[in-house]
Amino acid sequence: MRAHIVTLPGDGVGPEVTAAAVAVLDAVAAHYDHHFHFEEHQIGGCAIDATGEPLPAASLEACKAADAVLLGAVGGPKWSDPNAPVRPEQGLLALRAALGVYANLRPLQVHPALAELSPLKNEKLKNVDVLFVRELTGGAYFGAKTRTIDTATDECKYTVAEVERVTRRAFELARERHKHVTSVDKANVLETSRLWRSTVQRVAAEFPDVKLEHQLVDSMAMLLLTQPGKYDVVVTENLFGDILTDEAAALAGSLGLLPSASLGEGKGGLYEPIHGSAPDIAGKGVANPTGAILSAAMLLRHSLGLEEEASTVEAAVADVLERGPHTRDIGGSAGTKDVLEAVLAAIDEHACNAAAFLRWGRACG
Ligand code: NAD
Ligand code: IPM
Ligand code: MN
């Protein structure tokens, strides 16, 4: 198949991990006879430096015309002055809104070889397989902001339609998994959460085969640490989802491991690791590319419909997590490129075997 993919490497470690994800997609294209055309654009701090804007019009237009968008990370100390007129993160938020990608899928799995790295006891990490569905284009991130010398406000607003569509997506995904949705809110305090809860409750009636439970966000933060194996699909609003998924990443062993897919109504999507620009390690070639590579796998699955190719990439990543090499954040001493090379070698093995099975009913070699 042919696909047109826009890459937005961004700032800090963004370019390092995006290059690894592109190399993986190139390898997939070569093995499975696809043609992926990549077009690179700017977003974030580098775009501010070059054009004065965090999301230049050319970048946005290219993203809108693409089959999928692969993003690294934006931001960093250079652009973090609280009085700066414009910030890199505004570019990312504007992109998410313009693409209408309201459902942000953030899967969490704990690889057994990394369970030691988690602050939790090993036995608590058995069977951890959670899919967070974070609402991505509403809530406090997008409400009106005010600021005077001594007061500031961020409006948090949700409409029924916004809650309905992300809830439906979460239930549809749960149907393909373990048929259990946990909706997280703060309905004991926030009006937006009461609207969220009643809307989720109503949508749930369309999915009688899926079990729904509600959880307040403060206790959910605790339950993720005490009973992480209990959850299947977790749906929540934008800000709660942001916070809970960084917490979840600690269970997996590192923020550098988790991928995400942001989806709207069409086939297109925005794919990015959940971590940021990691200024403390940027430019050193030591960033963990796993979250970005697994985001590329999600791109293959959700935007291009290439399930087998996606599974091949995931299996290759699992092999490398199992046997190394590992970057520093997960206890190793390897660089980004060492991990990439190992993943590419594992893709060779898996793709070769898969293709040989299809053609001749046996593995290669
Ligand atoms: P961060 O995610 O950049 O880093 C937090 C910690 O995790 C750091 O110690 C970092 O070294 C480590 N880490 C992150 N990714 C890693 C990787 N791939 N491999 C190894 N270690 C990794 O969060 P922060 O420091 O709070 O934020 C830095 C900047 O990134 C801020 O400007 C923030 O707004 C931005 N940010 C951007 C995105 C995004 O573009 N999607 C996401 C989060 C934060
Ligand atoms: C993320 C990031 C972003 C968010 C920031 C950089 C705007 O933390 O993708 O998780 O809060 O959504
Ligand atoms: Mn975040």
XYZ file of C-alpha atoms and ligand atoms in Angstrom:
422
model
C 0.000 0.000 0.000
C 0.990 3.624 -0.426
C 0.831 6.046 2.495
C 1.798 9.631 3.007
C 3.098 10.251 6.532
C 3.970 13.660 7.949
C 6.655 13.672 10.633
C 6.925 16.407 13.255
C 10.115 15.614 15.208
C 9.828 18.766 17.358
C 12.244 19.534 20.188
C 14.680 17.880 22.602
C 14.710 14.105 22.187
C 11.816 14.389 19.709
C 14.053 14.207 16.600
C 16.100 11.326 18.070
C 13.131 9.073 18.813
C 11.226 10.055 15.659
C 14.193 9.078 13.478
C 14.092 5.630 15.102
C 10.341 5.291 14.482
C 10.782 6.311 10.826
C 13.566 3.751 10.391
C 11.201 1.092 11.737
C 8.452 2.135 9.317
C 10.984 2.033 6.468
C 11.930 -1.511 7.460
C 8.256 -2.525 7.573
C 7.713 -1.005 4.121
C 10.685 -2.930 2.714
C 9.601 -6.257 4.218
C 5.932 -6.068 3.303
C 6.274 -4.218 0.012
C 4.607 -0.954 1.017
C 5.519 2.564 -0.054
C 5.601 5.087 2.762
C 6.400 8.639 1.770
C 7.614 10.858 4.623
C 7.349 14.633 4.719
C 9.000 16.424 7.648
C 7.622 19.646 9.172
C 8.247 21.839 12.182
C 6.248 22.160 15.393
C 6.975 23.525 18.858
C 10.062 25.437 19.931
C 12.000 24.839 16.713
C 9.030 26.249 14.773
C 8.899 29.308 17.049
C 12.601 29.907 16.418
C 12.166 29.544 12.663
C 8.831 31.291 12.105
C 7.630 32.858 15.358
C 4.721 30.373 15.492
C 4.527 26.992 17.267
C 2.359 25.499 14.497
C 3.161 27.158 11.166
C 0.373 27.023 8.565
C 2.518 24.838 6.267
C 2.862 22.210 9.020
C -0.857 22.176 9.739
C -1.855 21.955 6.078
C 0.574 19.070 5.537
C -0.834 17.219 8.569
C -4.399 17.669 7.348
C -3.489 16.231 3.941
C -1.537 13.240 5.351
C -2.710 9.687 5.969
C -1.126 9.919 9.423
C 1.121 12.158 11.510
C 4.061 10.964 13.615
C 5.208 13.414 16.290
C 8.227 13.407 18.618
C 7.850 15.951 21.425
C 7.689 19.690 21.911
C 8.966 22.121 24.525
C 12.027 22.754 26.627
C 13.656 25.274 28.951
C 14.527 27.628 26.097
C 10.835 28.361 25.521
C 9.516 27.959 29.079
C 9.654 31.533 30.360
C 6.250 32.006 32.062
C 6.029 35.446 30.467
C 6.776 34.231 26.925
C 4.051 35.394 24.523
C 3.888 31.981 22.863
C 4.809 28.438 23.950
C 5.697 25.260 22.018
C 2.908 23.313 23.737
C 0.317 25.639 22.155
C 1.331 24.232 18.778
C 0.620 20.687 19.898
C -2.766 21.612 21.372
C -3.708 23.532 18.233
C -2.753 20.536 16.096
C -4.818 18.100 18.183
C -7.815 20.446 17.964
C -7.434 21.116 14.226
C -7.176 17.404 13.438
C -10.179 16.696 15.677
C -8.373 13.822 17.376
C -10.530 13.652 20.476
C -9.647 10.109 21.611
C -6.104 9.564 22.848
C -5.334 5.858 23.273
C -2.501 5.143 25.694
C -1.914 1.426 26.237
C -0.034 0.238 29.314
C 1.573 -3.154 29.536
C 4.298 -4.234 31.895
C 6.973 -6.337 30.281
C 8.023 -9.084 32.733
C 11.717 -8.394 32.079
C 11.236 -4.830 33.343
C 8.990 -5.542 36.325
C 12.024 -5.078 38.603
C 12.207 -1.425 37.576
C 8.742 -0.602 38.759
C 8.383 0.831 42.261
C 5.677 -1.786 42.825
C 6.196 -5.342 43.992
C 6.473 -7.809 41.140
C 3.314 -9.746 41.984
C 1.159 -6.620 41.663
C 2.298 -6.211 38.061
C 1.054 -9.540 36.804
C -1.699 -9.193 34.181
C -1.373 -5.428 33.854
C -2.928 -4.541 30.504
C -4.748 -1.230 30.570
C -5.918 0.922 27.699
C -6.361 4.528 28.773
C -8.707 6.511 26.551
C -7.977 10.129 27.334
C -10.336 12.824 26.008
C -7.929 15.079 24.106
C -9.646 18.145 22.681
C -11.744 19.514 25.553
C -11.681 20.409 29.227
C -9.342 22.806 30.989
C -6.790 22.593 28.176
C -9.095 24.394 25.775
C -11.316 26.616 27.969
C -11.027 30.390 28.169
C -8.069 31.666 30.165
C -7.886 34.920 32.085
C -5.025 36.571 33.882
C -4.725 39.760 35.918
C -1.875 40.756 38.163
C -3.173 38.641 41.056
C -5.759 36.268 39.587
C -5.821 33.608 36.907
C -8.550 31.291 35.622
C -8.736 28.297 33.291
C -12.272 27.424 32.305
C -13.040 23.696 32.242
C -15.930 22.983 29.935
C -17.369 19.780 28.451
C -20.396 19.312 26.229
C -22.529 16.166 26.176
C -21.500 15.564 22.558
C -17.790 15.674 23.479
C -18.274 13.162 26.286
C -20.503 10.903 24.174
C -18.055 10.450 21.317
C -15.039 9.585 23.462
C -17.159 7.299 25.634
C -18.446 5.421 22.566
C -14.885 4.994 21.363
C -13.869 3.603 24.764
C -16.764 1.125 24.824
C -16.086 0.009 21.252
C -12.466 -0.642 22.203
C -13.533 -2.472 25.367
C -15.676 -4.798 23.218
C -12.488 -5.932 21.486
C -10.767 -6.474 24.848
C -12.079 -7.604 28.235
C -15.421 -5.736 28.098
C -14.780 -3.627 31.172
C -14.773 0.192 31.219
C -13.752 2.293 34.205
C -14.801 5.921 33.866
C -12.728 8.300 35.975
C -14.068 11.662 37.137
C -14.391 13.949 40.138
C -18.199 13.938 40.249
C -18.249 14.619 43.998
C -16.928 18.132 43.336
C -16.931 19.176 39.672
C -20.005 19.997 37.584
C -18.178 18.920 34.403
C -17.619 15.543 36.062
C -21.322 15.196 36.907
C -22.160 15.822 33.258
C -19.396 13.361 32.324
C -20.748 10.659 34.639
C -24.393 10.924 33.575
C -23.399 10.953 29.900
C -21.135 7.921 30.286
C -23.942 6.150 32.143
C -26.369 6.823 29.280
C -23.930 5.763 26.534
C -23.147 2.578 28.474
C -26.732 1.441 27.931
C -25.862 1.051 24.206
C -23.250 -1.542 25.223
C -25.046 -3.988 27.543
C -22.257 -6.542 27.036
C -19.646 -4.165 28.533
C -19.377 -3.672 32.295
C -19.065 -0.070 33.497
C -17.764 1.217 36.801
C -17.132 4.785 37.932
C -14.094 5.807 39.948
C -13.162 9.154 41.460
C -9.831 10.372 40.155
C -8.112 10.697 43.511
C -8.849 7.114 44.489
C -8.028 5.997 40.930
C -4.537 7.444 41.377
C -4.170 5.179 44.399
C -5.837 2.109 42.829
C -3.487 2.244 39.846
C -0.691 1.535 42.300
C -2.483 -0.976 44.501
C -4.524 -3.002 41.952
C -3.278 -2.158 38.446
C -4.169 -5.628 37.157
C -7.882 -4.968 37.741
C -8.396 -2.505 34.894
C -9.167 -2.954 31.216
C -10.272 0.277 29.505
C -10.058 3.510 31.515
C -11.830 6.528 30.015
C -11.317 9.978 31.441
C -11.132 13.684 30.725
C -8.124 15.463 29.288
C -6.270 16.632 32.413
C -6.939 13.527 34.520
C -5.791 11.361 31.599
C -2.567 13.310 31.249
C -1.686 12.818 34.888
C -2.818 9.203 35.309
C -0.877 8.014 32.250
C 2.448 9.422 33.435
C 1.752 7.635 36.729
C 0.950 4.471 34.763
C 4.239 4.756 32.878
C 6.083 4.321 36.166
C 4.484 0.875 36.458
C 5.927 -0.070 33.067
C 9.398 1.073 34.170
C 9.897 4.327 32.252
C 8.027 7.179 30.631
C 10.060 6.401 27.520
C 8.124 3.162 26.923
C 4.550 4.303 26.382
C 3.083 5.087 22.956
C -0.120 6.844 22.010
C -2.571 7.185 19.148
C -4.888 10.169 18.884
C -7.925 9.426 16.752
C -10.923 11.344 15.451
C -13.686 10.370 13.061
C -11.671 9.467 9.947
C -8.775 7.071 9.369
C -6.106 9.706 9.956
C -4.442 10.049 13.320
C -1.683 11.662 15.324
C 0.867 9.282 16.860
C 3.315 10.272 19.583
C 5.082 8.779 22.574
C 3.538 10.052 25.817
C 6.833 11.473 27.082
C 8.066 15.007 26.523
C 11.225 16.496 25.071
C 13.345 15.193 28.000
C 15.698 18.209 28.062
C 17.928 16.509 30.663
C 19.037 13.858 28.132
C 18.398 15.585 24.791
C 21.174 15.478 22.175
C 23.051 12.659 23.923
C 21.718 9.798 21.838
C 20.461 7.959 24.915
C 16.697 8.506 24.741
C 14.581 5.385 24.809
C 12.950 5.097 21.358
C 10.450 2.427 22.454
C 7.465 4.753 22.997
C 7.998 6.330 19.575
C 8.478 2.959 17.849
C 5.340 1.547 19.467
C 3.504 4.703 18.353
C 4.561 3.859 14.809
C 3.065 0.387 15.331
C -0.201 2.030 16.412
C -0.041 4.149 13.235
C 0.242 0.995 11.134
C -2.754 -0.515 12.918
C -5.142 2.415 13.270
C -4.472 4.634 10.262
C -3.186 2.147 7.684
C -5.108 -0.969 8.750
C -1.873 -3.014 8.721
C -2.501 -5.272 11.711
C 0.107 -7.908 10.897
C 2.805 -5.282 10.370
C 1.848 -3.585 13.646
C 2.051 -6.896 15.504
C 5.454 -7.599 13.957
C 6.819 -4.298 15.278
C 5.334 -4.961 18.719
C 6.786 -8.461 18.818
C 10.201 -7.104 17.809
C 10.065 -4.484 20.580
C 9.026 -7.147 23.096
C 12.047 -9.261 22.072
C 14.404 -6.338 22.664
C 12.825 -5.529 26.029
C 13.316 -9.186 26.897
C 16.941 -9.619 25.849
C 18.286 -6.069 25.532
C 19.990 -3.854 24.703
C 18.352 -1.423 27.136
C 18.692 2.341 27.429
C 19.663 3.951 30.756
C 16.107 4.753 31.844
C 15.421 1.008 32.022
C 18.656 0.061 33.669
C 20.953 -0.461 30.679
C 23.754 1.534 29.093
C 22.772 1.340 25.412
C 22.090 4.304 23.171
C 19.001 5.055 21.069
C 20.686 3.665 17.951
C 21.707 0.399 19.626
C 18.088 -0.230 20.583
C 16.904 0.727 17.110
C 19.363 -1.679 15.477
C 18.224 -4.494 17.758
C 14.571 -3.756 16.947
C 15.357 -3.720 13.207
C 17.124 -7.079 13.508
C 14.153 -8.521 15.391
C 11.791 -7.162 12.718
C 13.906 -8.960 10.126
C 13.404 -12.220 12.007
C 9.670 -11.793 12.582
C 8.768 -10.391 9.168
C 10.856 -12.993 7.408
C 9.148 -15.787 9.300
C 5.681 -14.317 8.762
C 6.233 -13.850 5.024
C 7.690 -17.338 4.665
C 4.735 -18.876 6.480
C 2.366 -17.091 4.154
C 4.235 -18.114 1.021
C 5.502 -21.590 1.796
C 3.890 -22.615 5.049
C 7.259 -22.648 6.850
C 9.690 -20.242 8.486
C 12.831 -18.952 6.726
C 16.321 -20.229 7.261
P 9.548 14.661 30.014
O 8.589 13.602 29.642
O 10.211 15.395 28.903
O 10.695 14.049 30.957
C 10.419 13.512 32.242
C 11.556 12.546 32.643
O 11.430 11.363 31.860
C 12.946 13.089 32.383
O 13.806 12.668 33.389
C 13.331 12.462 31.055
O 14.716 12.298 30.866
C 12.610 11.123 31.126
N 12.264 10.679 29.774
C 11.268 11.152 28.996
N 11.275 10.556 27.807
C 12.311 9.682 27.825
C 12.827 8.773 26.870
N 12.301 8.614 25.649
N 13.907 8.017 27.223
C 14.453 8.135 28.438
N 13.994 8.990 29.378
C 12.933 9.752 29.067
O 8.752 15.682 30.950
P 9.179 17.133 31.487
O 10.638 17.163 31.791
O 8.204 17.429 32.547
O 8.878 18.095 30.271
C 9.887 18.621 29.394
C 9.209 19.388 28.263
O 8.481 18.469 27.438
C 8.202 20.430 28.742
O 8.371 21.571 27.935
C 6.856 19.792 28.474
O 5.823 20.703 28.211
C 7.155 18.976 27.252
N 6.270 17.826 27.043
C 5.910 17.582 25.751
C 5.122 16.482 25.463
C 4.742 16.245 24.049
O 5.293 16.865 23.149
N 3.817 15.347 23.757
C 4.747 15.603 26.484
C 5.151 15.890 27.795
C 5.920 16.995 28.069
C 1.209 14.976 26.753
C 1.831 16.294 27.161
C 0.994 17.454 26.647
C -0.371 17.363 27.335
C 1.579 18.850 26.814
C 2.962 18.957 26.270
C 0.689 19.887 26.179
O 2.020 16.353 28.527
O 1.021 14.756 25.556
O 0.922 14.161 27.623
O -0.517 17.807 28.484
O -1.297 16.857 26.702
Mn 1.640 14.461 29.537
